[in-house]
Structures are given as C-alpha cells and as structure tokens.
Amino acid sequence: MSIGNLVVPHNVFELEGINFFEFVKLFAGEKLSSLVKFQDISNAQCLIACDNPFEILSLNSDDLLDLQKETCIKLKTNGFVVLPGLICKMKILKGILLKKCSELKKKSIISANINGTTDTSLDNPVIGNVTNITQLSVQESINIWSPIASNYATEDQLRQHLIDLIDDWCMQLKENENQFAFRLQQDTDYEIMIDPVSNKVLIKCQCSVKMVLGQKSNRYILSNFIRHLTQKKTMCYGSTKTNEY
C-alpha cells in the first residue's frame, strides 16, 4: 500500500511505544520503524521534535552496525549512506504529522461551562452580560507536551493557539443575544507566559494580575483568566470594546 493511500488515525498523537512503532511500520515501512524504535522516538511529538532522525547513523559504533546495514548503503571506505527512499519517507511522514497537528488545532473543542449565577451587585451592565461565562476549556487530542504541548513543535504555536481560543471566546459573546462584543489584544490586554521547565502557562492581565492556567484531562483550562475578566467590577479590557468583530 502506498503512503498516499494511508489515512493517519485521528488519535495518532496519543500513540505511544509499540503502538506508535506499528503505525510507523504501516505508514513508512519496517526499516523506518526500526530506526525510530532504536532511538526510543516513541511518539509523534518526539518525532516532530527530532531535527534529524538519521544523524545517529553517522556515528561509529558497533551497536549501530545492524541498524546501519538495514537502513544504509555501505561504502568501500566503510562509511554508510542512508537509503534515499527512507529519507523521502521520513520527510513525508513528518510533513503529514505536522499537517495533522494543524488540523487538530483548528478542530480543537472549546467548551464554555455556564454558571447560572449572576452577581446582581455589579454596577456595570456589560459585566452583567458576561459573568455567566466563566470557563473555557482547551481540548487537545494530545497531551500538553513534555515539556510544553505535545501537538506543538514550538512555544509560539502553543501561544498562538491560546490566543485563538481567547478570540473565539470573545466571538461567542457576540453570538449570544444582547452580549457586548469586544476583542482582547495579546501584549496589550494580556500576555501569555510559557515556562517549559515547570510545564506551566501563565496569563498576565493588563491590570498586572497573573493567573496560572489549570490542567485537566489533557486540557489547558482558561477558567482562571475568564473568571478574572468577568468578575471584576471594572472591566480590564475597556479599551478594546467594539461593536464589530
């Protein structure tokens, strides 16, 4: 079966160990599967993050002889050259995984849990319209990667995804009748800070309050930030109010 005819499973970023190696074997062949297995590249996130999975084959080690014989051409000078077909298959595989990652990002499920409690003591009518929206969950079909998000190759991709989710939340307000539409601007109304060491994401509001995003069931939950916005008597984003989105 050709690579072009294979469909990448929807849960490809959840595959680990043997299951992932079997996927690579089915998708790109046993030789490529042996290569990633030998290096303990045990999931899609690791494969995307690995700049050159073939680099190990250039090392001079007896432990690599069997793998080199399987994946390379041995030269008369005793050097090894990786089979061109394997290089092509690896490019195709990584390209498709990156494409799948992008698709999953676009299809991320945003769930708003509505709490029916409205604080009648709030004087600002705008806040009264939005206080019932207190939680925004970021559904990732994959783990938030070690150390950051497993479906993102860079911190910038995760940051942009969170920005998109906040924009979507603003859009949801406009779609509800009588809701006030507004836009929040990154680096103006808030700042996203990612700490890859502690695997934490913080959002700093323009009022200088910092909120750590919670994590639950492979999700980053924006409820702390949304609650901060909707429960303040003076809105933190008055400068970004708009009647059109």
GROMACS .gro file of C-alpha atoms in nm:
model
  245
    1MET     CA    1   0.000   0.000   0.000
    2SER     CA    2   0.141   0.343  -0.096
    3ILE     CA    3   0.191   0.617   0.158
    4GLY     CA    4  -0.056   0.840  -0.023
    5ASN     CA    5  -0.337   0.590   0.029
    6LEU     CA    6  -0.293   0.567   0.404
    7VAL     CA    7  -0.512   0.765   0.639
    8VAL     CA    8  -0.345   0.897   0.954
    9PRO     CA    9  -0.551   0.785   1.256
   10HIS     CA   10  -0.725   1.065   1.444
   11ASN     CA   11  -0.550   0.960   1.765
   12VAL     CA   12  -0.201   0.942   1.616
   13PHE     CA   13  -0.069   1.184   1.880
   14GLU     CA   14  -0.192   0.954   2.154
   15LEU     CA   15   0.003   0.652   2.025
   16GLU     CA   16   0.295   0.552   2.244
   17GLY     CA   17   0.569   0.288   2.224
   18ILE     CA   18   0.470  -0.029   2.038
   19ASN     CA   19   0.152   0.126   1.901
   20PHE     CA   20   0.347   0.417   1.754
   21PHE     CA   21   0.617   0.191   1.610
   22GLU     CA   22   0.345  -0.019   1.443
   23PHE     CA   23   0.195   0.297   1.295
   24VAL     CA   24   0.534   0.399   1.151
   25LYS     CA   25   0.582   0.046   1.016
   26LEU     CA   26   0.242   0.053   0.845
   27PHE     CA   27   0.289   0.405   0.715
   28ALA     CA   28   0.655   0.408   0.609
   29GLY     CA   29   0.789   0.054   0.636
   30GLU     CA   30   0.980  -0.167   0.877
   31LYS     CA   31   1.318  -0.004   0.820
   32LEU     CA   32   1.198   0.337   0.930
   33SER     CA   33   1.013   0.179   1.220
   34SER     CA   34   1.336   0.010   1.333
   35LEU     CA   35   1.518   0.343   1.315
   36VAL     CA   36   1.276   0.531   1.542
   37LYS     CA   37   1.238   0.235   1.778
   38PHE     CA   38   1.616   0.204   1.824
   39GLN     CA   39   1.633   0.571   1.923
   40ASP     CA   40   1.332   0.548   2.155
   41ILE     CA   41   1.142   0.803   1.948
   42SER     CA   42   0.827   0.660   2.096
   43ASN     CA   43   0.556   0.904   1.987
   44ALA     CA   44   0.467   1.156   1.720
   45GLN     CA   45   0.567   1.452   1.931
   46CYS     CA   46   0.921   1.320   1.974
   47LEU     CA   47   0.949   1.251   1.602
   48ILE     CA   48   0.841   1.603   1.510
   49ALA     CA   49   1.084   1.749   1.764
   50CYS     CA   50   1.377   1.539   1.636
   51ASP     CA   51   1.556   1.753   1.377
   52ASN     CA   52   1.746   1.469   1.210
   53PRO     CA   53   1.646   1.111   1.298
   54PHE     CA   54   1.920   0.984   1.063
   55GLU     CA   55   2.207   1.159   1.239
   56ILE     CA   56   2.273   0.861   1.465
   57LEU     CA   57   2.363   0.650   1.160
   58SER     CA   58   2.675   0.859   1.102
   59LEU     CA   59   2.825   0.753   1.434
   60ASN     CA   60   3.098   0.492   1.453
   61SER     CA   61   2.964   0.233   1.697
   62ASP     CA   62   2.937  -0.145   1.693
   63ASP     CA   63   2.591  -0.110   1.845
   64LEU     CA   64   2.473   0.056   1.524
   65LEU     CA   65   2.603  -0.199   1.273
   66ASP     CA   66   2.279  -0.394   1.234
   67LEU     CA   67   2.073  -0.077   1.203
   68GLN     CA   68   2.319   0.071   0.953
   69LYS     CA   69   2.308  -0.245   0.741
   70GLU     CA   70   1.929  -0.230   0.740
   71THR     CA   71   1.891   0.138   0.655
   72CYS     CA   72   2.208   0.235   0.469
   73ILE     CA   73   2.438   0.152   0.183
   74LYS     CA   74   2.787   0.057   0.300
   75LEU     CA   75   3.066   0.220   0.102
   76LYS     CA   76   3.402   0.067   0.021
   77THR     CA   77   3.552   0.322   0.255
   78ASN     CA   78   3.345   0.154   0.531
   79GLY     CA   79   3.120   0.460   0.552
   80PHE     CA   80   2.740   0.445   0.533
   81VAL     CA   81   2.489   0.642   0.324
   82VAL     CA   82   2.122   0.641   0.420
   83LEU     CA   83   1.890   0.494   0.158
   84PRO     CA   84   1.728   0.785  -0.032
   85GLY     CA   85   1.387   0.623  -0.010
   86LEU     CA   86   1.398   0.628   0.368
   87ILE     CA   87   1.485   0.998   0.369
   88CYS     CA   88   1.187   1.069   0.144
   89LYS     CA   89   0.952   0.860   0.358
   90MET     CA   90   1.067   1.039   0.671
   91LYS     CA   91   1.001   1.379   0.512
   92ILE     CA   92   0.654   1.267   0.406
   93LEU     CA   93   0.577   1.118   0.748
   94LYS     CA   94   0.686   1.428   0.941
   95GLY     CA   95   0.504   1.652   0.695
   96ILE     CA   96   0.180   1.461   0.739
   97LEU     CA   97   0.214   1.464   1.118
   98LEU     CA   98   0.263   1.840   1.113
   99LYS     CA   99  -0.041   1.876   0.888
  100LYS     CA  100  -0.244   1.657   1.123
  101CYS     CA  101  -0.127   1.871   1.413
  102SER     CA  102  -0.252   2.181   1.235
  103GLU     CA  103  -0.588   2.017   1.163
  104LEU     CA  104  -0.630   1.915   1.526
  105LYS     CA  105  -0.555   2.268   1.634
  106LYS     CA  106  -0.828   2.405   1.410
  107LYS     CA  107  -1.074   2.143   1.531
  108SER     CA  108  -0.994   2.198   1.898
  109ILE     CA  109  -1.311   2.183   2.101
  110ILE     CA  110  -1.387   2.490   2.304
  111SER     CA  111  -1.642   2.423   2.572
  112ALA     CA  112  -1.794   2.700   2.777
  113ASN     CA  113  -1.940   2.586   3.107
  114ILE     CA  114  -2.212   2.827   3.201
  115ASN     CA  115  -2.270   2.902   3.566
  116GLY     CA  116  -2.615   3.046   3.615
  117THR     CA  117  -2.505   3.270   3.900
  118THR     CA  118  -2.504   3.642   3.827
  119ASP     CA  119  -2.383   3.893   4.082
  120THR     CA  120  -2.665   4.149   4.098
  121SER     CA  121  -2.443   4.386   4.294
  122LEU     CA  122  -2.235   4.456   3.984
  123ASP     CA  123  -2.300   4.809   3.861
  124ASN     CA  124  -2.152   4.766   3.517
  125PRO     CA  125  -2.420   4.627   3.275
  126VAL     CA  126  -2.153   4.494   3.044
  127ILE     CA  127  -2.020   4.268   3.318
  128GLY     CA  128  -2.370   4.152   3.395
  129ASN     CA  129  -2.394   4.021   3.041
  130VAL     CA  130  -2.079   3.815   3.057
  131THR     CA  131  -2.043   3.689   3.413
  132ASN     CA  132  -2.227   3.368   3.330
  133ILE     CA  133  -1.943   3.261   3.104
  134THR     CA  134  -1.674   3.151   3.346
  135GLN     CA  135  -1.486   2.862   3.195
  136LEU     CA  136  -1.317   2.799   2.863
  137SER     CA  137  -1.154   2.459   2.812
  138VAL     CA  138  -0.891   2.388   2.552
  139GLN     CA  139  -0.942   2.035   2.420
  140GLU     CA  140  -0.623   1.887   2.284
  141SER     CA  141  -0.638   1.545   2.126
  142ILE     CA  142  -0.290   1.503   2.260
  143ASN     CA  143  -0.105   1.554   2.584
  144ILE     CA  144   0.028   1.901   2.660
  145TRP     CA  145   0.374   1.800   2.564
  146SER     CA  146   0.665   1.733   2.773
  147PRO     CA  147   0.772   1.996   2.848
  148ILE     CA  148   0.504   2.208   2.678
  149ALA     CA  149   0.229   2.088   2.444
  150SER     CA  150   0.270   1.765   2.261
  151ASN     CA  151   0.093   1.881   1.948
  152TYR     CA  152   0.311   2.187   1.910
  153ALA     CA  153   0.667   2.189   1.788
  154THR     CA  154   0.734   2.533   1.937
  155GLU     CA  155   0.617   2.756   2.221
  156ASP     CA  156   0.497   3.009   1.963
  157GLN     CA  157   0.250   2.757   1.822
  158LEU     CA  158   0.102   2.693   2.166
  159ARG     CA  159   0.087   3.066   2.237
  160GLN     CA  160  -0.093   3.133   1.909
  161HIS     CA  161  -0.341   2.854   1.982
  162LEU     CA  162  -0.428   3.009   2.319
  163ILE     CA  163  -0.468   3.348   2.151
  164ASP     CA  164  -0.708   3.189   1.902
  165LEU     CA  165  -0.909   3.036   2.186
  166ILE     CA  166  -0.940   3.369   2.365
  167ASP     CA  167  -1.052   3.527   2.037
  168ASP     CA  168  -1.311   3.251   1.999
  169TRP     CA  169  -1.440   3.323   2.349
  170CYS     CA  170  -1.483   3.689   2.259
  171MET     CA  171  -1.668   3.585   1.944
  172GLN     CA  172  -1.901   3.363   2.146
  173LEU     CA  173  -2.013   3.667   2.344
  174LYS     CA  174  -2.112   3.845   2.026
  175GLU     CA  175  -2.307   3.542   1.903
  176ASN     CA  176  -2.520   3.542   2.219
  177GLU     CA  177  -2.811   3.785   2.207
  178ASN     CA  178  -2.760   4.115   2.385
  179GLN     CA  179  -2.400   4.032   2.460
  180PHE     CA  180  -2.137   4.303   2.432
  181ALA     CA  181  -1.874   4.232   2.168
  182PHE     CA  182  -1.510   4.307   2.235
  183ARG     CA  183  -1.164   4.198   2.131
  184LEU     CA  184  -0.869   4.121   2.356
  185GLN     CA  185  -0.527   4.200   2.217
  186GLN     CA  186  -0.221   3.993   2.308
  187ASP     CA  187   0.057   4.210   2.457
  188THR     CA  188  -0.195   4.490   2.515
  189ASP     CA  189  -0.477   4.343   2.723
  190TYR     CA  190  -0.292   4.032   2.832
  191GLU     CA  191   0.038   3.848   2.799
  192ILE     CA  192   0.089   3.471   2.771
  193MET     CA  193   0.395   3.335   2.952
  194ILE     CA  194   0.508   2.976   2.897
  195ASP     CA  195   0.750   2.803   3.134
  196PRO     CA  196   0.876   2.483   2.964
  197VAL     CA  197   1.070   2.377   3.273
  198SER     CA  198   0.775   2.360   3.512
  199ASN     CA  199   0.525   2.288   3.230
  200LYS     CA  200   0.314   2.588   3.333
  201VAL     CA  201   0.136   2.855   3.135
  202LEU     CA  202   0.052   3.191   3.293
  203ILE     CA  203  -0.160   3.475   3.161
  204LYS     CA  204  -0.085   3.826   3.285
  205CYS     CA  205  -0.375   4.069   3.260
  206GLN     CA  206  -0.314   4.434   3.174
  207CYS     CA  207  -0.403   4.511   3.537
  208SER     CA  208  -0.084   4.314   3.633
  209VAL     CA  209  -0.270   4.019   3.787
  210LYS     CA  210  -0.116   3.683   3.687
  211MET     CA  211  -0.318   3.362   3.652
  212VAL     CA  212  -0.180   3.009   3.616
  213LEU     CA  213  -0.380   2.800   3.370
  214GLY     CA  214  -0.513   2.479   3.520
  215GLN     CA  215  -0.468   2.140   3.354
  216LYS     CA  216  -0.729   1.866   3.340
  217SER     CA  217  -0.776   1.564   3.113
  218ASN     CA  218  -0.508   1.674   2.866
  219ARG     CA  219  -0.652   2.025   2.854
  220TYR     CA  220  -0.537   2.368   2.946
  221ILE     CA  221  -0.831   2.538   3.117
  222LEU     CA  222  -0.867   2.913   3.078
  223SER     CA  223  -1.128   2.945   3.352
  224ASN     CA  224  -0.898   3.142   3.586
  225PHE     CA  225  -0.840   3.409   3.324
  226ILE     CA  226  -1.204   3.423   3.210
  227ARG     CA  227  -1.326   3.439   3.569
  228HIS     CA  228  -1.086   3.726   3.637
  229LEU     CA  229  -1.228   3.918   3.340
  230THR     CA  230  -1.593   3.856   3.413
  231GLN     CA  231  -1.596   3.905   3.789
  232LYS     CA  232  -1.422   4.241   3.808
  233LYS     CA  233  -1.647   4.540   3.861
  234THR     CA  234  -1.429   4.743   3.627
  235MET     CA  235  -1.355   4.560   3.305
  236CYS     CA  236  -0.986   4.514   3.225
  237TYR     CA  237  -1.047   4.540   2.854
  238GLY     CA  238  -1.247   4.860   2.821
  239SER     CA  239  -1.004   4.996   2.562
  240THR     CA  240  -1.072   4.706   2.329
  241LYS     CA  241  -1.452   4.720   2.321
  242THR     CA  242  -1.602   4.708   1.975
  243ASN     CA  243  -1.942   4.667   1.818
  244GLU     CA  244  -1.799   4.475   1.528
  245TYR     CA  245  -1.569   4.176   1.532
   0.00000   0.00000   0.00000
